[in-house]
Structure formats: structure tokens, C-alpha cells
PDB file of C-alpha atoms in Angstrom:
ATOM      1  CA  UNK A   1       0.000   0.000   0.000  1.00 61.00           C
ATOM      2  CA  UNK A   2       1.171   3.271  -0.937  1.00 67.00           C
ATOM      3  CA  UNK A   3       1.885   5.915   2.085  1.00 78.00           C
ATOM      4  CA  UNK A   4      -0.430   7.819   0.005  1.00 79.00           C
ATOM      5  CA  UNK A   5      -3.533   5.658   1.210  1.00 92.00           C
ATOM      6  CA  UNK A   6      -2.306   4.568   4.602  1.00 96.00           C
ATOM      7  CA  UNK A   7      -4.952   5.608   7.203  1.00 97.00           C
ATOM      8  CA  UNK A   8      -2.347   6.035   9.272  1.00 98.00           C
ATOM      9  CA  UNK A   9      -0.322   7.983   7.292  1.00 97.00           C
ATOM     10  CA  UNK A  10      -3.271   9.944   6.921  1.00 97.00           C
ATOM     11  CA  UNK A  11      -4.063  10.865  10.536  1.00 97.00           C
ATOM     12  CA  UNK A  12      -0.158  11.450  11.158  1.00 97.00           C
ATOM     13  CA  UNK A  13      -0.651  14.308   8.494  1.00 96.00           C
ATOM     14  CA  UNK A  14      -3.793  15.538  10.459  1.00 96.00           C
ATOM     15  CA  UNK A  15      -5.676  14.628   7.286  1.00 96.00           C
ATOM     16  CA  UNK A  16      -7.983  12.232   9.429  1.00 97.00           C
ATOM     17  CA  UNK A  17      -9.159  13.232  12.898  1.00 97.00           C
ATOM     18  CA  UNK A  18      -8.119  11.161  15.678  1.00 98.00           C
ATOM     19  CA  UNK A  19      -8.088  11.476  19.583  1.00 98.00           C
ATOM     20  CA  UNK A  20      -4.195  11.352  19.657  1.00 98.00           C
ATOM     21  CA  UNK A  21      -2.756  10.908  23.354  1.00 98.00           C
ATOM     22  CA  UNK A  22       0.332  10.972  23.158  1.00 97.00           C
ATOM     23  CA  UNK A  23       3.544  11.529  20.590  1.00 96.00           C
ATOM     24  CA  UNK A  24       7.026  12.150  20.510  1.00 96.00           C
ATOM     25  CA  UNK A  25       9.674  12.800  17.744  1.00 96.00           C
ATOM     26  CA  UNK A  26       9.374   9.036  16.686  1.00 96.00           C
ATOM     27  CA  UNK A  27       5.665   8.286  17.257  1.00 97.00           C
ATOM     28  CA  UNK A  28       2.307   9.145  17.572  1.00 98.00           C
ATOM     29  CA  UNK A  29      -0.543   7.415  19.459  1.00 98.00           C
ATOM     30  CA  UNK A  30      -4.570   7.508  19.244  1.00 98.00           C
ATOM     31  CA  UNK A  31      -7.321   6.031  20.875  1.00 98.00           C
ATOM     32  CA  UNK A  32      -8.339   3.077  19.005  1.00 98.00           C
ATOM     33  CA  UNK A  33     -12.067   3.910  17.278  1.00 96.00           C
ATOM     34  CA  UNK A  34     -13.063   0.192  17.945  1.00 96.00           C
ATOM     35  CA  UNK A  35     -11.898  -0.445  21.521  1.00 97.00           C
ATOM     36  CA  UNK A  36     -11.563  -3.763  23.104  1.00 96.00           C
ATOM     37  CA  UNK A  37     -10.925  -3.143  26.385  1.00 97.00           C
ATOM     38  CA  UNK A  38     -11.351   0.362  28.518  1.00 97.00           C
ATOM     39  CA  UNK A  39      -7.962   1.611  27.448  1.00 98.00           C
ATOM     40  CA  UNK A  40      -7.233   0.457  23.702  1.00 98.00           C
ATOM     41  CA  UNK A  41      -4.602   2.999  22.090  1.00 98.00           C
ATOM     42  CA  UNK A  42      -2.806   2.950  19.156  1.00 98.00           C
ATOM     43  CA  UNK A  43       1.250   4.094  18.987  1.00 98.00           C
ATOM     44  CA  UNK A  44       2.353   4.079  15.214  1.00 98.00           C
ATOM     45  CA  UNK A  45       5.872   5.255  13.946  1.00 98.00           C
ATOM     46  CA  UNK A  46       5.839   9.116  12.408  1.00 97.00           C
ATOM     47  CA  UNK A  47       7.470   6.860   9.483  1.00 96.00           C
ATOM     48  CA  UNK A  48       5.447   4.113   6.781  1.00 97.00           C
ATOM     49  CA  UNK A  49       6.150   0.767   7.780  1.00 97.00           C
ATOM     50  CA  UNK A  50       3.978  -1.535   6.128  1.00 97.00           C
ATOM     51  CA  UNK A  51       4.502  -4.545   8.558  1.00 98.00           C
ATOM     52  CA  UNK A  52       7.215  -5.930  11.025  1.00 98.00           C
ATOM     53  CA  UNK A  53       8.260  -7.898   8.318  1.00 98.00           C
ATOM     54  CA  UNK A  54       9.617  -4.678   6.641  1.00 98.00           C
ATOM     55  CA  UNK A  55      12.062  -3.233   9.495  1.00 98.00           C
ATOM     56  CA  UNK A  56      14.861  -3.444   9.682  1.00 97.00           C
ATOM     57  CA  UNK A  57      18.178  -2.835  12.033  1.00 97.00           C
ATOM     58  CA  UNK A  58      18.103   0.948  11.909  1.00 96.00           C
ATOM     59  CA  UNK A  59      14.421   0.261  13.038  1.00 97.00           C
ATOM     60  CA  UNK A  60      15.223  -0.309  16.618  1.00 96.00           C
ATOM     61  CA  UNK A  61      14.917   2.697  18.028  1.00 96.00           C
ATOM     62  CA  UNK A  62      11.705   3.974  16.340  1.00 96.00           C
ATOM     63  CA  UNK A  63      10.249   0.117  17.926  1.00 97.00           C
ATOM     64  CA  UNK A  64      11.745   0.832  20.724  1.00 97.00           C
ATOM     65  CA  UNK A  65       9.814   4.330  21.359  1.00 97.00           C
ATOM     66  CA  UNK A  66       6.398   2.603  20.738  1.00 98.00           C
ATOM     67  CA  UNK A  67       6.962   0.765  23.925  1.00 98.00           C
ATOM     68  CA  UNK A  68       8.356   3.378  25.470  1.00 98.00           C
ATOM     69  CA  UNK A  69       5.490   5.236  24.703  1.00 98.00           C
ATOM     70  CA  UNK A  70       3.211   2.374  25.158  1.00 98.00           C
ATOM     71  CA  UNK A  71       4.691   2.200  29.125  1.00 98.00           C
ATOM     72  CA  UNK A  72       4.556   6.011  29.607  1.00 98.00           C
ATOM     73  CA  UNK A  73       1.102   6.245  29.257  1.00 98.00           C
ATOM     74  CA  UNK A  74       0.135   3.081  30.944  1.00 98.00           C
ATOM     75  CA  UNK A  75       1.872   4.386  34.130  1.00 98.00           C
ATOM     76  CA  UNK A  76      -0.438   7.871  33.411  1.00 97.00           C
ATOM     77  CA  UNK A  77      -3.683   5.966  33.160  1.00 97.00           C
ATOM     78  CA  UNK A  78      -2.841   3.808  36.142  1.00 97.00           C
ATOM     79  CA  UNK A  79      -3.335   0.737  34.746  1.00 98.00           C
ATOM     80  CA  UNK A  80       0.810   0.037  34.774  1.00 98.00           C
ATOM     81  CA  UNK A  81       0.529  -1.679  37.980  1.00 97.00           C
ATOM     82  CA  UNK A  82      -2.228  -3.783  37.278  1.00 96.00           C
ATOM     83  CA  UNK A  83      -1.279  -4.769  34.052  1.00 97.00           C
ATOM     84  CA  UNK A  84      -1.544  -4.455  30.470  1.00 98.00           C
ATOM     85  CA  UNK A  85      -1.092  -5.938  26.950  1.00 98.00           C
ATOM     86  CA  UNK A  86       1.178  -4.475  24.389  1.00 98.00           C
ATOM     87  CA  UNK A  87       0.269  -6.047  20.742  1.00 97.00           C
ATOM     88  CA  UNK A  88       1.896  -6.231  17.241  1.00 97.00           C
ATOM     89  CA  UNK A  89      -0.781  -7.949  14.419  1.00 97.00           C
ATOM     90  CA  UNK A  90       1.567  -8.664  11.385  1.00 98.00           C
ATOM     91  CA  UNK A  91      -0.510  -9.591   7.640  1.00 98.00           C
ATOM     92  CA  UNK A  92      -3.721 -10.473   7.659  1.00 97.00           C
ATOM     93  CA  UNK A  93      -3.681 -13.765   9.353  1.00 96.00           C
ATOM     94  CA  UNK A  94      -2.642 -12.410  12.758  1.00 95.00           C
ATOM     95  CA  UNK A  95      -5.504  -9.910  12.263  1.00 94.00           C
ATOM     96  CA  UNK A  96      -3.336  -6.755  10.799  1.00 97.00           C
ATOM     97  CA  UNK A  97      -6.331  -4.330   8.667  1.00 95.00           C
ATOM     98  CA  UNK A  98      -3.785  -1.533   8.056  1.00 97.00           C
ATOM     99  CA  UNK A  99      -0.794  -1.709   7.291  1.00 97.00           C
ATOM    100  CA  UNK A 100       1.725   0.605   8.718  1.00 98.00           C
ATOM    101  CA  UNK A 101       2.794  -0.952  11.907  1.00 98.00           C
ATOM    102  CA  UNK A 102       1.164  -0.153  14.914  1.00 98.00           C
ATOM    103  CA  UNK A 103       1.461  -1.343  18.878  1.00 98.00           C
ATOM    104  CA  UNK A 104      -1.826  -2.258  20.511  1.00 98.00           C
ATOM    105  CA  UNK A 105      -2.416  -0.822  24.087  1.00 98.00           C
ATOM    106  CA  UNK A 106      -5.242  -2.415  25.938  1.00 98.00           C
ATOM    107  CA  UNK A 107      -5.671  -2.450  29.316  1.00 98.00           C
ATOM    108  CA  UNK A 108      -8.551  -1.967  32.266  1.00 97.00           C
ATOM    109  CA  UNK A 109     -10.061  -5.255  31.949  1.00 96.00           C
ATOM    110  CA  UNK A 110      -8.714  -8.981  32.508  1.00 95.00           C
ATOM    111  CA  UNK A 111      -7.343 -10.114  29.143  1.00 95.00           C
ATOM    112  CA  UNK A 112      -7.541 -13.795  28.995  1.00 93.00           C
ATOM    113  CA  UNK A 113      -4.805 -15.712  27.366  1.00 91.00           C
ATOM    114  CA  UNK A 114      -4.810 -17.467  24.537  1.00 89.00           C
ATOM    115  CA  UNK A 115      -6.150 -14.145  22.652  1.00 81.00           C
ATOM    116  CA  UNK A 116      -8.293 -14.337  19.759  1.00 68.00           C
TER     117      UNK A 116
END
């Protein structure tokens, strides 16, 4: 998919409205528009990544400040102590809809294990 069409892309550009709660020089986060659980947000490199599949070594740190991210603001909405998932979908299979990679935040109800 061109960066063109990426939903993603789109809403990084401010093209797309989106509840965004939190962003640094790396990444930028949203509420999720289809929540599964209380706290469901979405931390997606500034940059078009179409899939894990696609980084690569230089990658690290932009990764790296998703969870960073991801942590950060589940220490904020308290749910840091009680716990909370962190998720990477990659292709369709493992349930991935857009693709530009994104981290999964959900958190504020028991997540049962195995997902899906």
C-alpha cells in the first residue's frame, strides 16, 4: 500500500481526525475507534512501515519508542501496575487491517490468554 492511502499515514498528516494521546519525535498514538478493552490505544511510527516484516536494524529505536510510549502512558492511566497488553498484528492472518505498523495498548479489563 502506498503511504499515500495509509490511514495512518493519513491521521499522522492531520488529514484524518483522531483522539491522539500521546507523541514524541518518533511516534504518535490515538485512541483506538473500535476499543476492546477500557484503554485500547494505538502508537504508530511518524514513518510508513507496512509490517514488522519490513524493518529493519536501523528500526530499533523507532520500535523501541512505541513501547516506550506504550509504558509512559500506561503508568499515566494507572493501569501500569495492574497490568496491560502491548500487541503487534503482522498480515492479515494475525488480524493486521492496516498496514503501517502499529502497537496495541489495551488495558482496564482482565485479558484472557490465549487471545483471539
Amino acid at each position: 500500500m502506498p503511504e499515500s492511502d495509509c490511514l495512518f499515514c493519513k491521521i499522522r498528516d492531520g488529514l484524518i481526525p483522531a483522539k491522539v494521546v500521546y507523541q514524541d519525535e518518533d511516534c504518535l498514538a490515538f485512541e483506538d475507534i473500535n476499543p476492546q478493552a477500557p484503554t485500547h490505544v494505538l502508537f504508530i511510527p511518524r514513518r510508513h512501515i507496512p509490517t514488522v516484516n519490513d524493518l529493519t536494524a536501523e528500526d530499533r529505536e523507532v520500535v523501541g519508542s512505541l513501547y516506550i510510549g506504550a509504558a509512559k502512558l500506561a503508568r499515566e492511566r494507572g493501569v501500569a501496575d495492574t497490568g496491560y497488553r502491548v500487541v503487534m498484528n503482522t498480515q492479515r492472518d494475525a488480524g493486521q487491517t492496516v498496514f503501517h505498523i502499529h502497537l496495541h495498548l489495551l488495558a482496564g479489563r482482565p485479558l484472557h490468554w490465549p487471545p483471539g
